[in-house]
Tab-separated table of C-alpha atoms in Angstrom:
chain	number	residue	atom	x	y	z
A	1	MET	CA	-39.800	-6.648	46.808
A	2	ASP	CA	-42.243	-9.395	47.688
A	3	LEU	CA	-43.027	-12.221	45.249
A	4	ILE	CA	-45.800	-14.736	45.880
A	5	LEU	CA	-45.996	-17.956	43.875
A	6	TRP	CA	-49.488	-19.510	43.891
A	7	ARG	CA	-49.988	-22.876	42.252
A	8	HIS	CA	-53.361	-23.460	40.637
A	9	ALA	CA	-55.874	-25.601	42.493
A	10	GLU	CA	-56.921	-29.148	41.557
A	11	ALA	CA	-57.940	-29.441	37.908
A	12	GLU	CA	-59.637	-32.022	35.735
A	13	ALA	CA	-57.462	-34.424	33.790
A	14	GLY	CA	-57.475	-34.351	30.015
A	15	MET	CA	-56.538	-32.411	26.965
A	16	PRO	CA	-56.105	-29.851	25.591
A	17	ASP	CA	-54.016	-28.795	28.548
A	18	LEU	CA	-54.858	-25.075	28.452
A	19	GLU	CA	-58.594	-25.865	28.672
A	20	ARG	CA	-58.506	-28.007	31.820
A	21	ALA	CA	-60.940	-26.569	34.366
A	22	LEU	CA	-60.887	-26.755	38.160
A	23	THR	CA	-62.753	-29.588	39.809
A	24	ALA	CA	-65.345	-28.871	42.525
A	25	LYS	CA	-62.591	-29.603	45.062
A	26	GLY	CA	-60.272	-27.243	43.164
A	27	HIS	CA	-62.807	-24.413	43.352
A	28	LYS	CA	-63.015	-24.918	47.133
A	29	GLN	CA	-59.203	-24.948	47.425
A	30	ALA	CA	-58.898	-21.772	45.353
A	31	ARG	CA	-61.621	-20.012	47.336
A	32	ARG	CA	-59.979	-20.796	50.694
A	33	MET	CA	-56.517	-19.725	49.555
A	34	GLY	CA	-57.942	-16.696	47.760
A	35	GLU	CA	-59.596	-15.523	50.980
A	36	TRP	CA	-56.318	-15.854	52.877
A	37	LEU	CA	-54.289	-14.096	50.199
A	38	ALA	CA	-56.860	-11.294	49.918
A	39	SER	CA	-56.452	-10.632	53.644
A	40	GLN	CA	-52.633	-10.510	53.359
A	41	LEU	CA	-51.818	-8.831	50.049
A	42	PRO	CA	-51.363	-5.089	49.732
A	43	GLU	CA	-53.916	-3.306	47.549
A	44	SER	CA	-51.173	-2.374	45.076
A	45	CYS	CA	-50.240	-6.019	44.406
A	46	ARG	CA	-49.739	-6.806	40.714
A	47	ILE	CA	-51.274	-10.190	39.813
A	48	LEU	CA	-49.992	-12.121	36.779
A	49	VAL	CA	-51.702	-15.325	35.663
A	50	SER	CA	-50.923	-18.103	33.208
A	51	PRO	CA	-53.416	-18.207	30.306
A	52	ALA	CA	-54.530	-21.754	31.241
A	53	LEU	CA	-58.186	-22.006	32.317
A	54	ARG	CA	-57.299	-23.623	35.669
A	55	THR	CA	-55.017	-20.730	36.661
A	56	LEU	CA	-57.576	-18.173	35.529
A	57	GLN	CA	-60.229	-19.880	37.683
A	58	THR	CA	-57.817	-20.044	40.626
A	59	ALA	CA	-57.018	-16.331	40.331
A	60	GLU	CA	-60.715	-15.411	40.083
A	61	ALA	CA	-61.179	-16.784	43.609
A	62	LEU	CA	-59.021	-13.906	44.856
A	63	GLY	CA	-61.603	-11.368	43.732
A	64	ARG	CA	-59.075	-8.879	42.332
A	65	ARG	CA	-58.074	-7.683	38.907
A	66	PHE	CA	-55.288	-9.630	37.238
A	67	LYS	CA	-53.443	-9.802	33.946
A	68	LEU	CA	-53.009	-12.923	31.817
A	69	HIS	CA	-49.356	-13.420	30.928
A	70	ALA	CA	-48.549	-15.821	28.064
A	71	GLU	CA	-44.981	-16.359	29.317
A	72	LEU	CA	-46.396	-18.116	32.431
A	73	ALA	CA	-48.131	-20.919	30.463
A	74	PRO	CA	-47.347	-24.564	31.224
A	75	GLY	CA	-43.762	-25.336	30.264
A	76	ALA	CA	-42.417	-21.923	31.283
A	77	GLU	CA	-38.965	-21.679	32.814
A	78	ALA	CA	-38.182	-20.267	36.257
A	79	GLU	CA	-36.408	-17.341	34.584
A	80	ASP	CA	-39.638	-16.561	32.687
A	81	VAL	CA	-41.464	-16.211	36.003
A	82	LEU	CA	-38.821	-13.899	37.443
A	83	LYS	CA	-38.738	-11.807	34.265
A	84	ALA	CA	-42.547	-11.454	34.215
A	85	ALA	CA	-42.479	-10.362	37.868
A	86	ASN	CA	-39.584	-7.958	37.226
A	87	TRP	CA	-37.757	-9.677	40.102
A	88	PRO	CA	-36.066	-8.197	42.046
A	89	ALA	CA	-36.467	-4.670	40.620
A	90	SER	CA	-40.231	-4.248	40.977
A	91	LYS	CA	-41.345	-1.672	43.521
A	92	GLU	CA	-44.620	-3.483	44.177
A	93	THR	CA	-45.621	-6.901	45.465
A	94	VAL	CA	-46.218	-9.395	42.647
A	95	LEU	CA	-48.410	-12.508	42.774
A	96	ILE	CA	-47.846	-15.169	40.103
A	97	VAL	CA	-50.519	-17.823	39.533
A	98	GLY	CA	-48.931	-20.687	37.657
A	99	HIS	CA	-47.926	-24.321	37.333
A	100	GLN	CA	-45.643	-27.087	38.486
A	101	PRO	CA	-42.833	-27.803	37.930
A	102	THR	CA	-42.099	-24.167	37.055
A	103	LEU	CA	-43.137	-22.661	40.405
A	104	GLY	CA	-41.170	-25.221	42.405
A	105	GLN	CA	-38.126	-24.583	40.224
A	106	THR	CA	-38.570	-20.837	40.747
A	107	ALA	CA	-38.734	-21.297	44.517
A	108	ALA	CA	-35.556	-23.377	44.450
A	109	LEU	CA	-33.789	-20.810	42.265
A	110	LEU	CA	-34.719	-17.992	44.644
A	111	LEU	CA	-33.534	-19.808	47.767
A	112	THR	CA	-30.550	-21.793	46.501
A	113	GLY	CA	-29.460	-20.056	43.304
A	114	GLU	CA	-30.102	-23.273	41.340
A	115	GLU	CA	-33.149	-24.638	39.543
A	116	GLN	CA	-34.198	-27.818	41.297
A	117	ASP	CA	-37.428	-29.792	41.111
A	118	TRP	CA	-39.127	-28.800	44.343
A	119	GLU	CA	-42.700	-29.905	44.881
A	120	MET	CA	-45.372	-27.281	45.462
A	121	ARG	CA	-48.795	-28.564	46.508
A	122	LYS	CA	-51.880	-27.659	44.509
A	123	ALA	CA	-53.392	-24.332	45.622
A	124	ALA	CA	-50.374	-23.591	47.868
A	125	ALA	CA	-48.735	-20.170	48.039
A	126	TRP	CA	-45.066	-19.463	48.752
A	127	TRP	CA	-44.228	-15.871	49.733
A	128	PHE	CA	-40.692	-14.575	49.146
A	129	SER	CA	-39.219	-11.284	50.232
A	130	GLN	CA	-35.930	-9.521	49.645
A	131	ARG	CA	-34.702	-7.326	52.513
A	132	GLU	CA	-32.077	-5.432	50.524
A	133	PRO	CA	-32.695	-4.649	46.843
A	134	GLY	CA	-30.007	-6.187	44.660
A	135	ASP	CA	-28.647	-8.441	47.429
A	136	PRO	CA	-29.437	-12.091	46.613
A	137	SER	CA	-28.313	-13.138	50.092
A	138	SER	CA	-31.172	-11.125	51.622
A	139	ILE	CA	-33.936	-13.244	50.011
A	140	TYR	CA	-36.005	-15.185	52.496
A	141	LEU	CA	-39.121	-17.314	52.533
A	142	LYS	CA	-41.668	-15.239	54.421
A	143	ALA	CA	-44.559	-17.743	54.398
A	144	VAL	CA	-45.786	-20.999	52.939
A	145	MET	CA	-49.504	-21.576	53.114
A	146	ALA	CA	-51.640	-24.507	52.013
A	147	HIS	CA	-55.372	-24.267	51.408
A	148	ASP	CA	-56.102	-26.820	54.134
A	149	LEU	CA	-54.309	-24.695	56.752
A	150	VAL	CA	-56.492	-21.655	56.160
A	151	VAL	CA	-58.689	-21.133	59.209
A	152	LYS	CA	-62.248	-20.116	58.427
């Protein structure tokens, strides 16, 4: 199984938190990363998105259908992300569009077996793969991509 964690792009400050929109810079970040992801993801990829406006706007830049998933809202736990993705049992690639610190904690849990506060840049994507189903030691980090590394 492949699991991609994509942090939302730059958003406006303010409250209420779920209504924060992307800034102009955030839209550009999302568009660049969305183009890269669209060129890499299989057609059968399942895309799950936090219900926050900024994650919805980030996911829209991908140009594919996605499903809002309430369990991915700000404040979610790393285990919530893995459960939503059906990790590691899913037969398809799953893309999660979510928030910090949850995505960084999920990345740490996948690679070390412990939740740690790892930083994930805005609009960055971390791509995990598991070589052998059911074997936690076969998980590896396949790619890390930042919006500013995407070549036009």
